[in-house]
Short mmCIF file of C-alpha atoms in Angstrom, two decimals:
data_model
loop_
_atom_site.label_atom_id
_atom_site.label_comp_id
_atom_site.label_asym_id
_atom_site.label_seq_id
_atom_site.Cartn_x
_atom_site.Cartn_y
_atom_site.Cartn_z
CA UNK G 1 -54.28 111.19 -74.67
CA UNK G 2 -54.60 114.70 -76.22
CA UNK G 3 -55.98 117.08 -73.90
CA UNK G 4 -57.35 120.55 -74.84
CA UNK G 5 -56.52 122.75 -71.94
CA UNK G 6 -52.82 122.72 -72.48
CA UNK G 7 -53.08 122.96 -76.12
CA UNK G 8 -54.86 125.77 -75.49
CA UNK G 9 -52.75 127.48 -73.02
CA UNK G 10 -50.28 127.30 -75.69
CA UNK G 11 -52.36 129.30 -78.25
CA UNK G 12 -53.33 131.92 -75.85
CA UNK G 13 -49.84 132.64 -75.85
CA UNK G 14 -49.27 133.22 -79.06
CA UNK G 15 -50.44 136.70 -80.20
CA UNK G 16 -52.63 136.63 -83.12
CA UNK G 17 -54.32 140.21 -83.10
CA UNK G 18 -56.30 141.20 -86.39
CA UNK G 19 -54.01 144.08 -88.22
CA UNK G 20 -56.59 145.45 -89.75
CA UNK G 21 -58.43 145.79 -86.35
CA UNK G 22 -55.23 146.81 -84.72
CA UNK G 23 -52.57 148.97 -86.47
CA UNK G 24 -49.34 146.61 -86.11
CA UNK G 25 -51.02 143.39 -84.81
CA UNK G 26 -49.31 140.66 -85.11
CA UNK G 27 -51.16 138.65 -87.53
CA UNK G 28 -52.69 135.07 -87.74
CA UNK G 29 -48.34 133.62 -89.14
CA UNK G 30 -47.11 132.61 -85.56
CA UNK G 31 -50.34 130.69 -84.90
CA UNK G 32 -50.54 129.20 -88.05
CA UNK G 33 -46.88 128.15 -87.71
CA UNK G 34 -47.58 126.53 -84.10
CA UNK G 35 -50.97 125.03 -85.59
CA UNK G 36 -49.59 124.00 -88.73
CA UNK G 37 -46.57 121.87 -87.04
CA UNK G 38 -48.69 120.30 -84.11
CA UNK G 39 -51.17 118.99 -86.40
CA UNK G 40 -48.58 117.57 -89.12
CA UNK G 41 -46.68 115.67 -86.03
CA UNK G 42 -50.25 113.96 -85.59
CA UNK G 43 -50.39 112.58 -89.27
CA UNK G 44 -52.67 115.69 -90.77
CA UNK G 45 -51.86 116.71 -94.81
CA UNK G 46 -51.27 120.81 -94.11
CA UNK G 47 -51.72 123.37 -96.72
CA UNK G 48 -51.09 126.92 -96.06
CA UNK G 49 -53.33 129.23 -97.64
CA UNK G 50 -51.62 133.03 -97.86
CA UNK G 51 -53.11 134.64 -100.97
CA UNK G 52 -52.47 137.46 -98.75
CA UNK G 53 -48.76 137.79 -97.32
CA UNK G 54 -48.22 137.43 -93.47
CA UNK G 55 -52.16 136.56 -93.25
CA UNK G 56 -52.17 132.33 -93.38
CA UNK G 57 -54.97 130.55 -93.04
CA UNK G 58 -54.44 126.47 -92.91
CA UNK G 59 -56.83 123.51 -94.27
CA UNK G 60 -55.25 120.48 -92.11
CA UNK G 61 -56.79 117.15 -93.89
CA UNK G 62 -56.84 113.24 -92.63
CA UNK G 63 -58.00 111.45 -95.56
CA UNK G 64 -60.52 108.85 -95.13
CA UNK G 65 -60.13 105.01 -96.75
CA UNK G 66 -63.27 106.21 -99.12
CA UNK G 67 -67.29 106.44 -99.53
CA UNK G 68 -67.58 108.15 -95.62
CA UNK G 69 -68.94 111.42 -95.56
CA UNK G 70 -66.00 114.62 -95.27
CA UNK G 71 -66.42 116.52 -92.22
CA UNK G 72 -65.25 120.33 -91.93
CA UNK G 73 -64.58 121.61 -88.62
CA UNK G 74 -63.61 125.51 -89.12
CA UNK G 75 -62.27 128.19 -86.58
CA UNK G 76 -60.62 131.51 -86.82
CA UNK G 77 -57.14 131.84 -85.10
CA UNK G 78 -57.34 135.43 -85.21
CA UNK G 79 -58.31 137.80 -82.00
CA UNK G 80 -59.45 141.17 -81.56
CA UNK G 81 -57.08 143.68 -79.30
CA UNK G 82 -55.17 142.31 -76.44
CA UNK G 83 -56.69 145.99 -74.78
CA UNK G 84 -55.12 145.06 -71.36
CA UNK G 85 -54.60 141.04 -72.18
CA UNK G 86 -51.22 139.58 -71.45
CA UNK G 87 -50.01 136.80 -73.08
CA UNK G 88 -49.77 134.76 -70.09
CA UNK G 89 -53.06 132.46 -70.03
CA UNK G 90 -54.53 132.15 -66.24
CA UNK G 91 -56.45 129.34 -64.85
CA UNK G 92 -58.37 129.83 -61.35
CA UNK G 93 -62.35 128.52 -60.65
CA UNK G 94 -62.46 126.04 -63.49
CA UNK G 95 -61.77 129.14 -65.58
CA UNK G 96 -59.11 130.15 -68.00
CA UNK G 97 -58.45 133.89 -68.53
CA UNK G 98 -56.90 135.35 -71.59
CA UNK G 99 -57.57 137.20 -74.40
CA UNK G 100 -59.15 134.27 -77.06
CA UNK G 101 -60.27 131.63 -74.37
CA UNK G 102 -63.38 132.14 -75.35
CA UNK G 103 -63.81 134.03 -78.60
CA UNK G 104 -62.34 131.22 -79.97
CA UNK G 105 -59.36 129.41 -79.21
CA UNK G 106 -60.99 127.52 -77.22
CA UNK G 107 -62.68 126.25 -80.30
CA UNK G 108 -59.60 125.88 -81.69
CA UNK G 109 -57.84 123.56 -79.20
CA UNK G 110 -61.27 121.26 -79.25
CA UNK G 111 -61.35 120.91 -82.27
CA UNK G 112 -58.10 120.34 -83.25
CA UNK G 113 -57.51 117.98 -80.20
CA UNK G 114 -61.12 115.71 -81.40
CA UNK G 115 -59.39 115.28 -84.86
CA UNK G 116 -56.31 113.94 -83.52
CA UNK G 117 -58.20 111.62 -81.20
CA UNK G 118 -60.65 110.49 -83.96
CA UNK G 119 -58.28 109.81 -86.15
CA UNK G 120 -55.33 108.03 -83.70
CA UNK G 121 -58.36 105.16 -83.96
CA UNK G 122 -57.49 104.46 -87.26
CA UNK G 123 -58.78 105.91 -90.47
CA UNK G 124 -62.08 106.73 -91.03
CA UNK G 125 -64.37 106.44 -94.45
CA UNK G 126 -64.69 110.39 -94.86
CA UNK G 127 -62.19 112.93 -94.90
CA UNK G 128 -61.75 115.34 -91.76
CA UNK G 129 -60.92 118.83 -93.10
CA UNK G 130 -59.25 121.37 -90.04
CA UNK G 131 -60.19 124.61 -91.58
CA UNK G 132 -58.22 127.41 -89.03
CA UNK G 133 -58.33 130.55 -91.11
CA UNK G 134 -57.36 134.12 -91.18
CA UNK G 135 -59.37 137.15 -90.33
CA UNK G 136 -62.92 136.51 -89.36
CA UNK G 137 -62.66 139.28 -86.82
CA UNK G 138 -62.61 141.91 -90.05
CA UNK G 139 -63.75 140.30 -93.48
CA UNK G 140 -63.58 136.71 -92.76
CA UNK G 141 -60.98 136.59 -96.35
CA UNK G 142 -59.72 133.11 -94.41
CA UNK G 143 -62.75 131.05 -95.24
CA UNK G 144 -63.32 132.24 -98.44
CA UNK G 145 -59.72 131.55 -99.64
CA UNK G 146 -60.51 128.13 -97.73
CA UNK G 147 -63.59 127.18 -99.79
CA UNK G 148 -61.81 128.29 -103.08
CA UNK G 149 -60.02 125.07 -102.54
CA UNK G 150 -61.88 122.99 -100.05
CA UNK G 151 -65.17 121.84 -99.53
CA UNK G 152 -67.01 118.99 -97.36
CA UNK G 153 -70.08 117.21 -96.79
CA UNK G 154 -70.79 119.13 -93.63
CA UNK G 155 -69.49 121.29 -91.11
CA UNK G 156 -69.30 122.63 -87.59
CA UNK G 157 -68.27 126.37 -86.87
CA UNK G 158 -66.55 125.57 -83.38
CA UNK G 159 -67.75 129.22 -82.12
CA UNK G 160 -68.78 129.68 -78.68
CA UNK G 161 -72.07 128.91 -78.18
CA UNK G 162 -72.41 128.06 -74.64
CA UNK G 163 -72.77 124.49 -75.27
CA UNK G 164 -75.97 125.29 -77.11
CA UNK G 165 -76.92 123.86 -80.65
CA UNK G 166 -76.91 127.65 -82.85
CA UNK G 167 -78.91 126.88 -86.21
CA UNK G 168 -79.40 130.44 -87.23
CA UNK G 169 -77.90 134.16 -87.09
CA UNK G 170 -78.34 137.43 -88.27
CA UNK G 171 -76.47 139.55 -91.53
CA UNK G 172 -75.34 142.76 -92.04
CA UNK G 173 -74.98 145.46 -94.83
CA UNK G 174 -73.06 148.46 -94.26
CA UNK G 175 -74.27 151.93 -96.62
CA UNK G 176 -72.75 154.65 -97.04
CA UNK G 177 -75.27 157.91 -97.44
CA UNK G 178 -73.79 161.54 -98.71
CA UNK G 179 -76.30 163.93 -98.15
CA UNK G 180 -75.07 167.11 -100.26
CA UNK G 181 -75.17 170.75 -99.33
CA UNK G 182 -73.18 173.57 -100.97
CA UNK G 183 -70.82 174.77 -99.19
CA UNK G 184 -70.82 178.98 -98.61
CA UNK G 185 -69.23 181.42 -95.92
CA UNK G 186 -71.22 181.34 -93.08
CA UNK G 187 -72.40 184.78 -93.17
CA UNK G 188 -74.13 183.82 -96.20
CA UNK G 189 -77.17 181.39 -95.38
CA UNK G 190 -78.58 182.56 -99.03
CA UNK G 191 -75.72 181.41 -100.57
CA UNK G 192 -75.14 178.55 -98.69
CA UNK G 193 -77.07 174.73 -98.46
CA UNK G 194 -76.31 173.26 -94.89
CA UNK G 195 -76.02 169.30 -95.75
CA UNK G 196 -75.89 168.56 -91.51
CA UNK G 197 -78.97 169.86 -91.21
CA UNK G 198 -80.41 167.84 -93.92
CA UNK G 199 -78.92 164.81 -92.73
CA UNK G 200 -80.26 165.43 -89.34
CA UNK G 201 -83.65 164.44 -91.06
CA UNK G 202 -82.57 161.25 -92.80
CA UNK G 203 -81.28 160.32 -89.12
CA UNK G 204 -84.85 161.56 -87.90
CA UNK G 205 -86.29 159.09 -90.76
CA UNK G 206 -83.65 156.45 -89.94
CA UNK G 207 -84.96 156.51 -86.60
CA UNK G 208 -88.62 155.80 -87.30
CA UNK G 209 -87.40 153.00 -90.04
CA UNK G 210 -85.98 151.47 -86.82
CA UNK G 211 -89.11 151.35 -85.29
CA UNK G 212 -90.74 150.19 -87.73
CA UNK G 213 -88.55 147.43 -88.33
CA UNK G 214 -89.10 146.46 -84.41
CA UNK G 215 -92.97 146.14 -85.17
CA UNK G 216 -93.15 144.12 -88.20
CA UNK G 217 -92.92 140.06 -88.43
CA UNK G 218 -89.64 138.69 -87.55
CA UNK G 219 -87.92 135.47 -87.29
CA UNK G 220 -89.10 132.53 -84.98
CA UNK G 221 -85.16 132.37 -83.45
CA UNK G 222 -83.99 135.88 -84.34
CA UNK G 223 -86.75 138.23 -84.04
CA UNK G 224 -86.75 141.62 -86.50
CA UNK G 225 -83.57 142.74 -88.18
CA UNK G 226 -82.32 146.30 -86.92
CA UNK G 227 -80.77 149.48 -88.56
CA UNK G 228 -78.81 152.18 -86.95
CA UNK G 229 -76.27 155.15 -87.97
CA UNK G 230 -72.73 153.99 -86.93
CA UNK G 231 -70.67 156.41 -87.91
CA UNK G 232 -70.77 160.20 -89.23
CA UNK G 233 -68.67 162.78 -90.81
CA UNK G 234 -69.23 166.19 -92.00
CA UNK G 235 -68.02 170.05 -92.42
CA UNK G 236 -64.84 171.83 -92.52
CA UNK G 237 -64.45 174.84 -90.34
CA UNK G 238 -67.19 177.01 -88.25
CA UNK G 239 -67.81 179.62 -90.64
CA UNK G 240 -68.80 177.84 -93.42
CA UNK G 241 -71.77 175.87 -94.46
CA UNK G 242 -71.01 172.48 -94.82
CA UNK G 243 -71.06 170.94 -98.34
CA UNK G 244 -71.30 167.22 -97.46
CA UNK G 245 -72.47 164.97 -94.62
CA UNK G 246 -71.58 161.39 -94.89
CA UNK G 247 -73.22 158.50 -92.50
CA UNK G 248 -72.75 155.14 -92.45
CA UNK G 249 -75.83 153.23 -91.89
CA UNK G 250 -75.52 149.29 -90.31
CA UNK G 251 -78.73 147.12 -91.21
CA UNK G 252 -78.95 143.66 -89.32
CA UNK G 253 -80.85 141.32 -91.46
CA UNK G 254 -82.52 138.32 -91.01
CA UNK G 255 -83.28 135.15 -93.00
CA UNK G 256 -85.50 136.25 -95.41
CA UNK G 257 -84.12 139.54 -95.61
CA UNK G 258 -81.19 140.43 -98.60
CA UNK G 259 -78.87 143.09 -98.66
CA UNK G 260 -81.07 144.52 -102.14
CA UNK G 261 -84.00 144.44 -99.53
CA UNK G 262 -82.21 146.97 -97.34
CA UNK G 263 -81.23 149.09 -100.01
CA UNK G 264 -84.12 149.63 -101.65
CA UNK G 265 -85.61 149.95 -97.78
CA UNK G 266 -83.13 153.01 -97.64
CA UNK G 267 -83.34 154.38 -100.80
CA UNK G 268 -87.00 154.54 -99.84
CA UNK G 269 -86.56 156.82 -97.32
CA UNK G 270 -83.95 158.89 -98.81
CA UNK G 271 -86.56 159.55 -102.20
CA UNK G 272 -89.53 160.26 -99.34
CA UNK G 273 -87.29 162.83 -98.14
CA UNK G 274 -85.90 164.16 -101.23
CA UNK G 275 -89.87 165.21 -102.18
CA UNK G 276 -90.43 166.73 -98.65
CA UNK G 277 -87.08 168.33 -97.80
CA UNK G 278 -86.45 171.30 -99.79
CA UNK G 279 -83.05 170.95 -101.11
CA UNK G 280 -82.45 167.37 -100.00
CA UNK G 281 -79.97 165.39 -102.29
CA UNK G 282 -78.18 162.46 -101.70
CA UNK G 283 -75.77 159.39 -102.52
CA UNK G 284 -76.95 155.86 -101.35
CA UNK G 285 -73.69 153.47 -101.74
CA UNK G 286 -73.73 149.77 -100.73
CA UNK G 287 -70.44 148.84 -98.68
CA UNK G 288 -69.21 145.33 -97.14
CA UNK G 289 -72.15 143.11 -96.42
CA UNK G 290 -73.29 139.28 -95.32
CA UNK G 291 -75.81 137.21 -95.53
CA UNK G 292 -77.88 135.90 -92.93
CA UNK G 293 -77.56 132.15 -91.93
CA UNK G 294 -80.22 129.18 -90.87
CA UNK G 295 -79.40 125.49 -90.65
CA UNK G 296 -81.82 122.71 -91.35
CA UNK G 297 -82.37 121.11 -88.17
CA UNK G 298 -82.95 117.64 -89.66
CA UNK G 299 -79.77 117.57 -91.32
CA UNK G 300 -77.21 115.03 -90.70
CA UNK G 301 -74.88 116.79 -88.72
CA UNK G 302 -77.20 118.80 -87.06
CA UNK G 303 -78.75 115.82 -85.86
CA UNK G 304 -75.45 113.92 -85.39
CA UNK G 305 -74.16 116.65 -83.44
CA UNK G 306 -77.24 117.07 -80.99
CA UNK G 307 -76.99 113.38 -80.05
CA UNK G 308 -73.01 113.53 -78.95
CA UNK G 309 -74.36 116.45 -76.88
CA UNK G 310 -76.97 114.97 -75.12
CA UNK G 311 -74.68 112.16 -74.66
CA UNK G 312 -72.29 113.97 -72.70
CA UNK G 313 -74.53 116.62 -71.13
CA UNK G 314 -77.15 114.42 -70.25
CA UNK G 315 -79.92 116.29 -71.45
CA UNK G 316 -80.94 117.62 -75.03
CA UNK G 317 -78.95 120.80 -75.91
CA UNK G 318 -80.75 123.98 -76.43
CA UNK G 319 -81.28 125.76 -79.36
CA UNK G 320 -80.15 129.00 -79.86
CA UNK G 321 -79.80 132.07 -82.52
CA UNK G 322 -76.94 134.87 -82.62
CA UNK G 323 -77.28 138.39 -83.58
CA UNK G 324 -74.07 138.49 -84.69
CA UNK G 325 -72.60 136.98 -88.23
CA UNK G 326 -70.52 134.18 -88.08
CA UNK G 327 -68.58 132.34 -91.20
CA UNK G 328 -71.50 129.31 -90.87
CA UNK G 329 -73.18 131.36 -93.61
CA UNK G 330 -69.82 131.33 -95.57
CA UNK G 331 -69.99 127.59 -95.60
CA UNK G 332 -73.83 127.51 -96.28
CA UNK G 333 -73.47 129.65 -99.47
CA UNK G 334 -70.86 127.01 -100.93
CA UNK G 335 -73.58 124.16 -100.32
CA UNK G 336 -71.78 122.73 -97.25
CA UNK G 337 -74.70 122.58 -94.54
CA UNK G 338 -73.48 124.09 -91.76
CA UNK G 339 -74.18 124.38 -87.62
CA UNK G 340 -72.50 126.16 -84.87
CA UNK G 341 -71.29 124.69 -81.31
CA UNK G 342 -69.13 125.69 -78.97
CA UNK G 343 -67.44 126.47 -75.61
CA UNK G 344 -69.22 128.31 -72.47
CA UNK G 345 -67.73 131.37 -70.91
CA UNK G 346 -67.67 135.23 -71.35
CA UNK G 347 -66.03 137.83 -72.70
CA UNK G 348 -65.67 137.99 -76.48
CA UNK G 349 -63.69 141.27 -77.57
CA UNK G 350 -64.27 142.44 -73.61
CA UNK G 351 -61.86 144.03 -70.90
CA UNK G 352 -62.08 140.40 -68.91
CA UNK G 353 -62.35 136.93 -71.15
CA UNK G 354 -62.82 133.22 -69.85
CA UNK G 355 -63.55 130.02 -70.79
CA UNK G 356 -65.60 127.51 -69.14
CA UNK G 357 -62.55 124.69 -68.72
CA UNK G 358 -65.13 121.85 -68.13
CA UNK G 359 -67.01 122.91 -71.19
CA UNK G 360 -64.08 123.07 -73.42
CA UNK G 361 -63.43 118.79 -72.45
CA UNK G 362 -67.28 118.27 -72.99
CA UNK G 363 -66.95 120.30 -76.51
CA UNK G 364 -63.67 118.25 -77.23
CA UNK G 365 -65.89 114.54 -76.17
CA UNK G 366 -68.74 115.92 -78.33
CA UNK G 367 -66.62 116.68 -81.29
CA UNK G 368 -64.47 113.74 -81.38
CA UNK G 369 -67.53 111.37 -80.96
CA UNK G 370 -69.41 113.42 -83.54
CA UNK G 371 -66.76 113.10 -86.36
CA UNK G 372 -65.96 109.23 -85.80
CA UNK G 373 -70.15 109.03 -85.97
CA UNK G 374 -70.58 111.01 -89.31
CA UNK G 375 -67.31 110.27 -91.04
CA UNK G 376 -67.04 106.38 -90.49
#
């Protein structure tokens, strides 16, 4: 019998840190090699997917006899710094330690470990489809080279979740904002147009846009969506008036909200300001951002899902939102409806990381009983 603690001891050990988090990490190639071979000894088709070199993802497929419904069980093999981590995976008090227990090989090693029981039954109707991919700690590029190729009827982002049925989470948009100044010696103040000090209004504004935000209708699961300045950059030396000031701005949305929502939200402000501020001019760009995500709770596998969990936790599992964005919204832009489900523990992208060992076998039950239900 396939059992996921050791297969995920195994993975732990393999360092799989984001490079483009981490200057030098090592990359998602070693994992993918281990991943690709384990599930290929269990009868899986493997296809590597490296559009980009030394970044694999892999979609791992056990085709079904025909007319079941395809199942799509995705998970990213990449982690976030080791910041302290060793390699070396350690178990004490029904825990395992280790940077990517929880955030998510843990996900990983159930899911992969539910396919190869399900299908060492005997073939089901519908496909299975392992997606492990490539980056989602940074621009999730794994899943989207994954659905270039791939799709399903359904699918389960093996997250952790705490056991807990997640039908919803919040997007993000990043903006850039220049606010402009001209730049002068700093004995000069007629000569000279100070673009910090004008950008300590927009933050002033950006502020109260917050707050306003925090008062107005919000989602039943998520509540409002946020905004905040993340990062900022400006002048050159002491004696000179700065000529630039350049923030970046993070908006949180919600379902309901789009990323041309939050720009013309900011633009807004910026316009307000540009009428009240006396020399106040600015650039408003739109940088990297995601949509929200919300499952239909009376779909299939939503429903499929929540009765293998009550099955093996003995009650109904909660139901939960995220803040953060996860690749379910990927999946639920390509038409694939989509839920997220996984481990218990703590620690994602934290000094100290753990999984809940008893609720990575009750994930692994849950899974493997969920794809014989909804593929056969």
């Amino acid at each position: 019998m396939h059992e996921p603690t050791g297969l995920l001891a195994e993975l732990v050990s393999i360092d799989s840190v984001n490079p483009d988090l981490v200057a030098g990490g090592a990359g998602e190639a070693a994992i993918a090699d281990f991943c690709g071979a384990w599930l290929r000894g269990r009868g899986f088709e493997v296809h590597r997917l490296e559009r980009r070199p030394g970044r694999p993802s892999l979609a791992a497929v056990a085709h079904g006899t025909g007319g079941g419904r395809s199942l799509m069980l995705n998970g990213h093999l990449d982690t976030v710094s080791l910041a302290g981590h060793t390699l070396r995976p350690r178990i004490a008090d029904g825990r395992m330690y280790g940077r990517g227990t929880f955030d998510m090989k843990g996900g990983i090693a159930a899911m992969m470990t539910a396919a190869a029981r399900a299908t060492a039954r005997g073939p089901l109707r519908g496909d299975v489809v392992l997606a492990l991919v490539a980056d989602e700690e940074y621009a999730s590029a794994g899943t989207e080279e994954v659905l270039d190729s791939f799709t399903a009827d359904a699918a389960i982002v093996t997250e952790p979740s705490h056991l807990q049925l997640t039908l919803a989470h919040k997007g993000f948009a990043w903006f850039d904002v220049q606010v402009l100044g001209r730049a002068a010696h700093g004995s000069r103040p007629d000569l000279g147009i100070d673009a910090i000090a004008r950008a300590g209004h927009f933050l002033v504004a950006l502020e109260e846009l917050g707050r306003r935000l925090a008062q107005g209708p919000g989602h039943r699961l998520l509540g409002t969506g946020t905004v905040h300045a993340s990062v900022i950059q400006g002048g050159e030396e002491p004696s000179t008036y700065p000529a630039s000031c350049r923030i970046t701005v993070e908006r949180r949305t919600v379902p309901g909200e789009s990323v041309t929502d939050a720009e013309r939200e900011l633009a807004a402000v910026l316009d307000q300001l540009a009428v009240n501020i006396p020399d106040f001019t600015y650039e408003l760009t739109r940088g990297v951002h995601r949509d929200p995500f919300e499952a239909d709770a009376e779909a299939p596998i939503v429903r499929t899902l929540a009765r293998h969990a009550e099955l093996a936790l003995g009650y109904p599992p909660s139901i939960r939102a995220e803040p953060f964005w996860t690749d379910c919204a990927l999946l639920d832009r390509a038409g694939i409806p989509s839920v997220l489900f996984g481990v218990d523990g703590e620690g994602a992208h934290a000094d100290t990381e753990y999984v809940d060992l008893a609720s990575l076998d009750r994930l692994t039950d849950i899974l493997t009983g969920t794809i014989i239900e909804f593929c056969s």
